[in-house]
PDB file of C-alpha atoms in Angstrom:
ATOM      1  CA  UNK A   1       0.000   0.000   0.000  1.00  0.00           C
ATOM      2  CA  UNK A   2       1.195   3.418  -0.771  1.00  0.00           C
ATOM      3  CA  UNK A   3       2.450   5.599   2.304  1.00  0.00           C
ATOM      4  CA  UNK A   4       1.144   9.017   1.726  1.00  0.00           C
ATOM      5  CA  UNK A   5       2.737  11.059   4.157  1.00  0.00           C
ATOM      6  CA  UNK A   6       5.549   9.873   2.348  1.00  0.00           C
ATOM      7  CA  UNK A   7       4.353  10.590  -1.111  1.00  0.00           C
ATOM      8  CA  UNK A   8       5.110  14.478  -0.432  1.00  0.00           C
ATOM      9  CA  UNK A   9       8.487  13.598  -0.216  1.00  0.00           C
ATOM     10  CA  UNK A  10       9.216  12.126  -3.235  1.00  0.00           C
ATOM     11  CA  UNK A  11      10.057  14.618  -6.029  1.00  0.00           C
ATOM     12  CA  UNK A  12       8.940  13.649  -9.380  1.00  0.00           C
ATOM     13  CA  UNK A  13      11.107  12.683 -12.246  1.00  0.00           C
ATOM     14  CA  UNK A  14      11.328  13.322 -15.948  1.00  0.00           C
ATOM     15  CA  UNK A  15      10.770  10.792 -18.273  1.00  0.00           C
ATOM     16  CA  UNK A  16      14.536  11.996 -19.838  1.00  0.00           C
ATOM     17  CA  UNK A  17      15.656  11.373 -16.121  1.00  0.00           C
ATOM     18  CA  UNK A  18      14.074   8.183 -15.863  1.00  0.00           C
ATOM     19  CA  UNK A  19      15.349   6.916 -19.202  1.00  0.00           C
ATOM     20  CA  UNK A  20      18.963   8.030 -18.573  1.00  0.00           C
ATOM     21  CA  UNK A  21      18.557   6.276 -15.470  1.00  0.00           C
ATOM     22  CA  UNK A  22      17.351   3.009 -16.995  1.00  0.00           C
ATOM     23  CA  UNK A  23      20.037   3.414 -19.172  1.00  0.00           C
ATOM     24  CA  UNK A  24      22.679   3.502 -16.669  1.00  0.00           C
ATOM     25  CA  UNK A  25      21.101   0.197 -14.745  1.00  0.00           C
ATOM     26  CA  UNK A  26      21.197  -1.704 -18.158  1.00  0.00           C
ATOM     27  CA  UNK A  27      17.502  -1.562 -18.078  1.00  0.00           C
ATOM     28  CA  UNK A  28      17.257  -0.603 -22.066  1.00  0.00           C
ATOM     29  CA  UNK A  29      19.137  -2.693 -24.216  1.00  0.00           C
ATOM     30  CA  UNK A  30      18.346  -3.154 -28.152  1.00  0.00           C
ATOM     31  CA  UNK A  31      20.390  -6.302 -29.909  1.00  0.00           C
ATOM     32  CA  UNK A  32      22.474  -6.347 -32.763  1.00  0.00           C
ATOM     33  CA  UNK A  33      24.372  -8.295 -35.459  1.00  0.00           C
ATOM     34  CA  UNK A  34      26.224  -7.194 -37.863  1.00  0.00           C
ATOM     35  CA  UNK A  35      28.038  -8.672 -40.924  1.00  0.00           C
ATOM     36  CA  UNK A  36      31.772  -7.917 -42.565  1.00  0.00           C
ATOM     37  CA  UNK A  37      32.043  -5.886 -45.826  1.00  0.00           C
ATOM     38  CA  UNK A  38      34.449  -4.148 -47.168  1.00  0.00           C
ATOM     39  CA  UNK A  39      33.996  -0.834 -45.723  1.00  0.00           C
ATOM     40  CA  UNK A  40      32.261  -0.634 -42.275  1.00  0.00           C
ATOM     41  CA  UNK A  41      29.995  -3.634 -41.688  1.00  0.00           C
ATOM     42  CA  UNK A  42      26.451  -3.527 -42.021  1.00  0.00           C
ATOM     43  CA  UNK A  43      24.275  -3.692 -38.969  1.00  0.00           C
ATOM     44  CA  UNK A  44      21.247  -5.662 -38.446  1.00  0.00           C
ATOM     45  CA  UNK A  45      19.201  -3.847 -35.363  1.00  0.00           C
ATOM     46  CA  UNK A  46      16.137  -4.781 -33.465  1.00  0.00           C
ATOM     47  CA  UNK A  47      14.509  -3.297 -30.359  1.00  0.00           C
ATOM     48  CA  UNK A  48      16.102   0.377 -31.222  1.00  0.00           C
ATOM     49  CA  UNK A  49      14.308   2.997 -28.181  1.00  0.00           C
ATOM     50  CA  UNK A  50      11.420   5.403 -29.838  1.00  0.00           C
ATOM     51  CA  UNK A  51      13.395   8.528 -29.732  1.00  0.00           C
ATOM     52  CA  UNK A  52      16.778   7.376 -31.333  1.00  0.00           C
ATOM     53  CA  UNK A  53      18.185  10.043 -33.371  1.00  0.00           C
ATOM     54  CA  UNK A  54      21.444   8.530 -33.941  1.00  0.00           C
ATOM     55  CA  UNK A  55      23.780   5.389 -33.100  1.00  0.00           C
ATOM     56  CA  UNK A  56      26.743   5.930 -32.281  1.00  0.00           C
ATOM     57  CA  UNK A  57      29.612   2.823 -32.996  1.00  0.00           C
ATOM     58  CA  UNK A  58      33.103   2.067 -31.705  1.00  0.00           C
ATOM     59  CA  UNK A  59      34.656  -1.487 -32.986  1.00  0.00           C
ATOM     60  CA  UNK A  60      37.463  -3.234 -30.217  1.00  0.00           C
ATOM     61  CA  UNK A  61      39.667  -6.190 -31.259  1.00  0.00           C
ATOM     62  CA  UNK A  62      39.456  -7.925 -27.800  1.00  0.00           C
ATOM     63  CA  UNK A  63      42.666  -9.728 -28.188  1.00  0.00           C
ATOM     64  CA  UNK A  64      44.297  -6.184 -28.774  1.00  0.00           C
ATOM     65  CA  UNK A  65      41.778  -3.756 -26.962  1.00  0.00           C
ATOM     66  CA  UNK A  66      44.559  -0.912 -26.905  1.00  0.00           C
ATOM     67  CA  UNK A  67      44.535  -0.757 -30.513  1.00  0.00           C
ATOM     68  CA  UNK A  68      41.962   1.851 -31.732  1.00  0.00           C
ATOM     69  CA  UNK A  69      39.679   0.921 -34.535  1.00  0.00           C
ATOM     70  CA  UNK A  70      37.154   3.399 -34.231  1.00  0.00           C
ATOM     71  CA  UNK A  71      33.997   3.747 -35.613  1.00  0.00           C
ATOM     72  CA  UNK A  72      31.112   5.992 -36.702  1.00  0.00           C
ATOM     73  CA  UNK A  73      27.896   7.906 -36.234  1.00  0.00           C
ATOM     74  CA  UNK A  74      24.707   7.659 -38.124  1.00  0.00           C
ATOM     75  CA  UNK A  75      21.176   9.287 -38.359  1.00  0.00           C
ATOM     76  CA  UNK A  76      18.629   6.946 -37.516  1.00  0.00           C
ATOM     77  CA  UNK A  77      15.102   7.146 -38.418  1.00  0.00           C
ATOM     78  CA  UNK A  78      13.738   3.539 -37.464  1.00  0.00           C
ATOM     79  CA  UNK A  79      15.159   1.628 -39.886  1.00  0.00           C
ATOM     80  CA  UNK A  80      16.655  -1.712 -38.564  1.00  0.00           C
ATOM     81  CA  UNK A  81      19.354  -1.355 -40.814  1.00  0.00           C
ATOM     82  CA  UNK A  82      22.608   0.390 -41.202  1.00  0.00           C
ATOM     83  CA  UNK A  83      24.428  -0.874 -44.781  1.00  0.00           C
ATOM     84  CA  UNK A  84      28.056  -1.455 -45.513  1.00  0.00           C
ATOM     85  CA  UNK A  85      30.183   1.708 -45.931  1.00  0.00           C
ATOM     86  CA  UNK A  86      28.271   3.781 -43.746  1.00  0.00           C
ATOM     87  CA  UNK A  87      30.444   4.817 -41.377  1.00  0.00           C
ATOM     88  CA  UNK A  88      34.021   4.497 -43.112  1.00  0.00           C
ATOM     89  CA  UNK A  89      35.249   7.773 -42.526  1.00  0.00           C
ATOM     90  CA  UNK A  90      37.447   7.033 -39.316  1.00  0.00           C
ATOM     91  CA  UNK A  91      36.855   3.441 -39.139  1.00  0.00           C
ATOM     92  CA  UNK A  92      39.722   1.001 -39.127  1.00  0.00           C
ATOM     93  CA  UNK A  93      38.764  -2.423 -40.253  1.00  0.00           C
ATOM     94  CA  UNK A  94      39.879  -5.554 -39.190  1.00  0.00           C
ATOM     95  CA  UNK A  95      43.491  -6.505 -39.163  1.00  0.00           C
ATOM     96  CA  UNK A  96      44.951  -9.470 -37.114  1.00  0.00           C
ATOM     97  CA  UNK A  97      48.135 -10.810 -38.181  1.00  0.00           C
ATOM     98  CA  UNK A  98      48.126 -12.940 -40.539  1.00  0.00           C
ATOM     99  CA  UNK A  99      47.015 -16.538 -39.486  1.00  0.00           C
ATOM    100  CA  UNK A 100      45.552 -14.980 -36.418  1.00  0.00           C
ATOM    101  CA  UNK A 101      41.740 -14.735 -35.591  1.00  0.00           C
ATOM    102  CA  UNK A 102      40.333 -12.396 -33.307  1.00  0.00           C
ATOM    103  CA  UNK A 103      37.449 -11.359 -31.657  1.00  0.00           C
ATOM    104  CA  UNK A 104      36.031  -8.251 -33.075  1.00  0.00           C
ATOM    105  CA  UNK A 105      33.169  -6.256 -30.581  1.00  0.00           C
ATOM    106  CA  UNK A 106      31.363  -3.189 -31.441  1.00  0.00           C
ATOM    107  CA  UNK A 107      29.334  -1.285 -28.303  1.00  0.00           C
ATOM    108  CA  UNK A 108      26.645   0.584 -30.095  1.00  0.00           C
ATOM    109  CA  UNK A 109      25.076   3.639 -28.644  1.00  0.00           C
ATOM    110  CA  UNK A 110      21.478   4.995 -29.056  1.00  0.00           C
ATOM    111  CA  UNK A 111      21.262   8.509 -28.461  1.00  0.00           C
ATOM    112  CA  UNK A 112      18.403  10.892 -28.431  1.00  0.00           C
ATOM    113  CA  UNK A 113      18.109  14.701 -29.609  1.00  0.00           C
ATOM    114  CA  UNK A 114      20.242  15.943 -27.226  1.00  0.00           C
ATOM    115  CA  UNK A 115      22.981  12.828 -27.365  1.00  0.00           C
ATOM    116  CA  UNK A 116      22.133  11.451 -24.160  1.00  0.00           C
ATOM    117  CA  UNK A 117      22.604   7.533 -24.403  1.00  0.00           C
ATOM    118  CA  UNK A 118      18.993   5.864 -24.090  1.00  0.00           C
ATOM    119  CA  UNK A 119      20.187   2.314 -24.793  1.00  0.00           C
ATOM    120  CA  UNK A 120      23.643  -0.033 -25.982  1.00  0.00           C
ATOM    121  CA  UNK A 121      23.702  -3.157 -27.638  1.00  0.00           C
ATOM    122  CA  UNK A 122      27.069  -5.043 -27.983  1.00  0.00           C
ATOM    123  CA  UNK A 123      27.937  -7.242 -31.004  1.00  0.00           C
ATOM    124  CA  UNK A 124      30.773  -9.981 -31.588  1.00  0.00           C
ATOM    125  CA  UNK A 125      32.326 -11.494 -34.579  1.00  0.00           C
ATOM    126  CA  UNK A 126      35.218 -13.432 -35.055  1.00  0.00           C
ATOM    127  CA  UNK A 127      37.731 -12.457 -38.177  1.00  0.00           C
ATOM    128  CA  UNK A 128      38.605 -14.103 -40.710  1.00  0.00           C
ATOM    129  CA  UNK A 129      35.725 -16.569 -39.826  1.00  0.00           C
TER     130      UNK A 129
END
């Protein structure tokens, strides 16, 4: 039962606030998969949060996490794709030595209007598979 000298007490909270702090508790997640290319690799996304303006992608080699492959940011407008190429402006495909695989992972951010993450998926793919 609801305590309602208590209820006076309790200042009320923005949906923005409540969905950053969702976010932060892992409490909004979408899922994705994504496939190599030549260029970036193309994204296959489900569950995306209404209110996604862009996503936001950074690609780690987990054998060699200090290496920096970077990634990209792209508009999104509720498609549940994002194709090859779209992000290879500062994106570093990639590159074990040879006769090495390695675990590739990209973190993918959903951000809102004002670039405030509302959700992350993670993806992982080995190379050359």
């Amino acid at each position: 039962m609801f305590n309602k000298r208590l209820s006076h007490r309790i200042a009320p909270i923005g949906i923005a606030a409540l969905a950053v702090l969702l976010s932060a508790t892992g409490a909004f997640a979408f899922s994705a998969s994504f496939a190599w290319c030549s260029g970036s690799p193309s994204f296959a996304l489900t569950d995306v949060p209404q209110g996604t303006a862009r996503l936001q992608f950074a690609m780690t080699d987990l054998n060699v996490p200090s290496f920096h492959h970077g990634g990209g940011t792209v508009a999104y407008s509720g498609q549940g794709a994002v194709p090859c190429g779209a992000f290879s402006s500062g994106f570093t495909g990639p590159s074990p030595p040879r006769g090495e695989v390695h675990t590739y992972e990209f973190t993918i951010h959903a951000l809102g209007p004002t670039g405030a993450v509302l959700a992350t998926a993670t993806a992982r793919r080995k190379f050359p598979e």
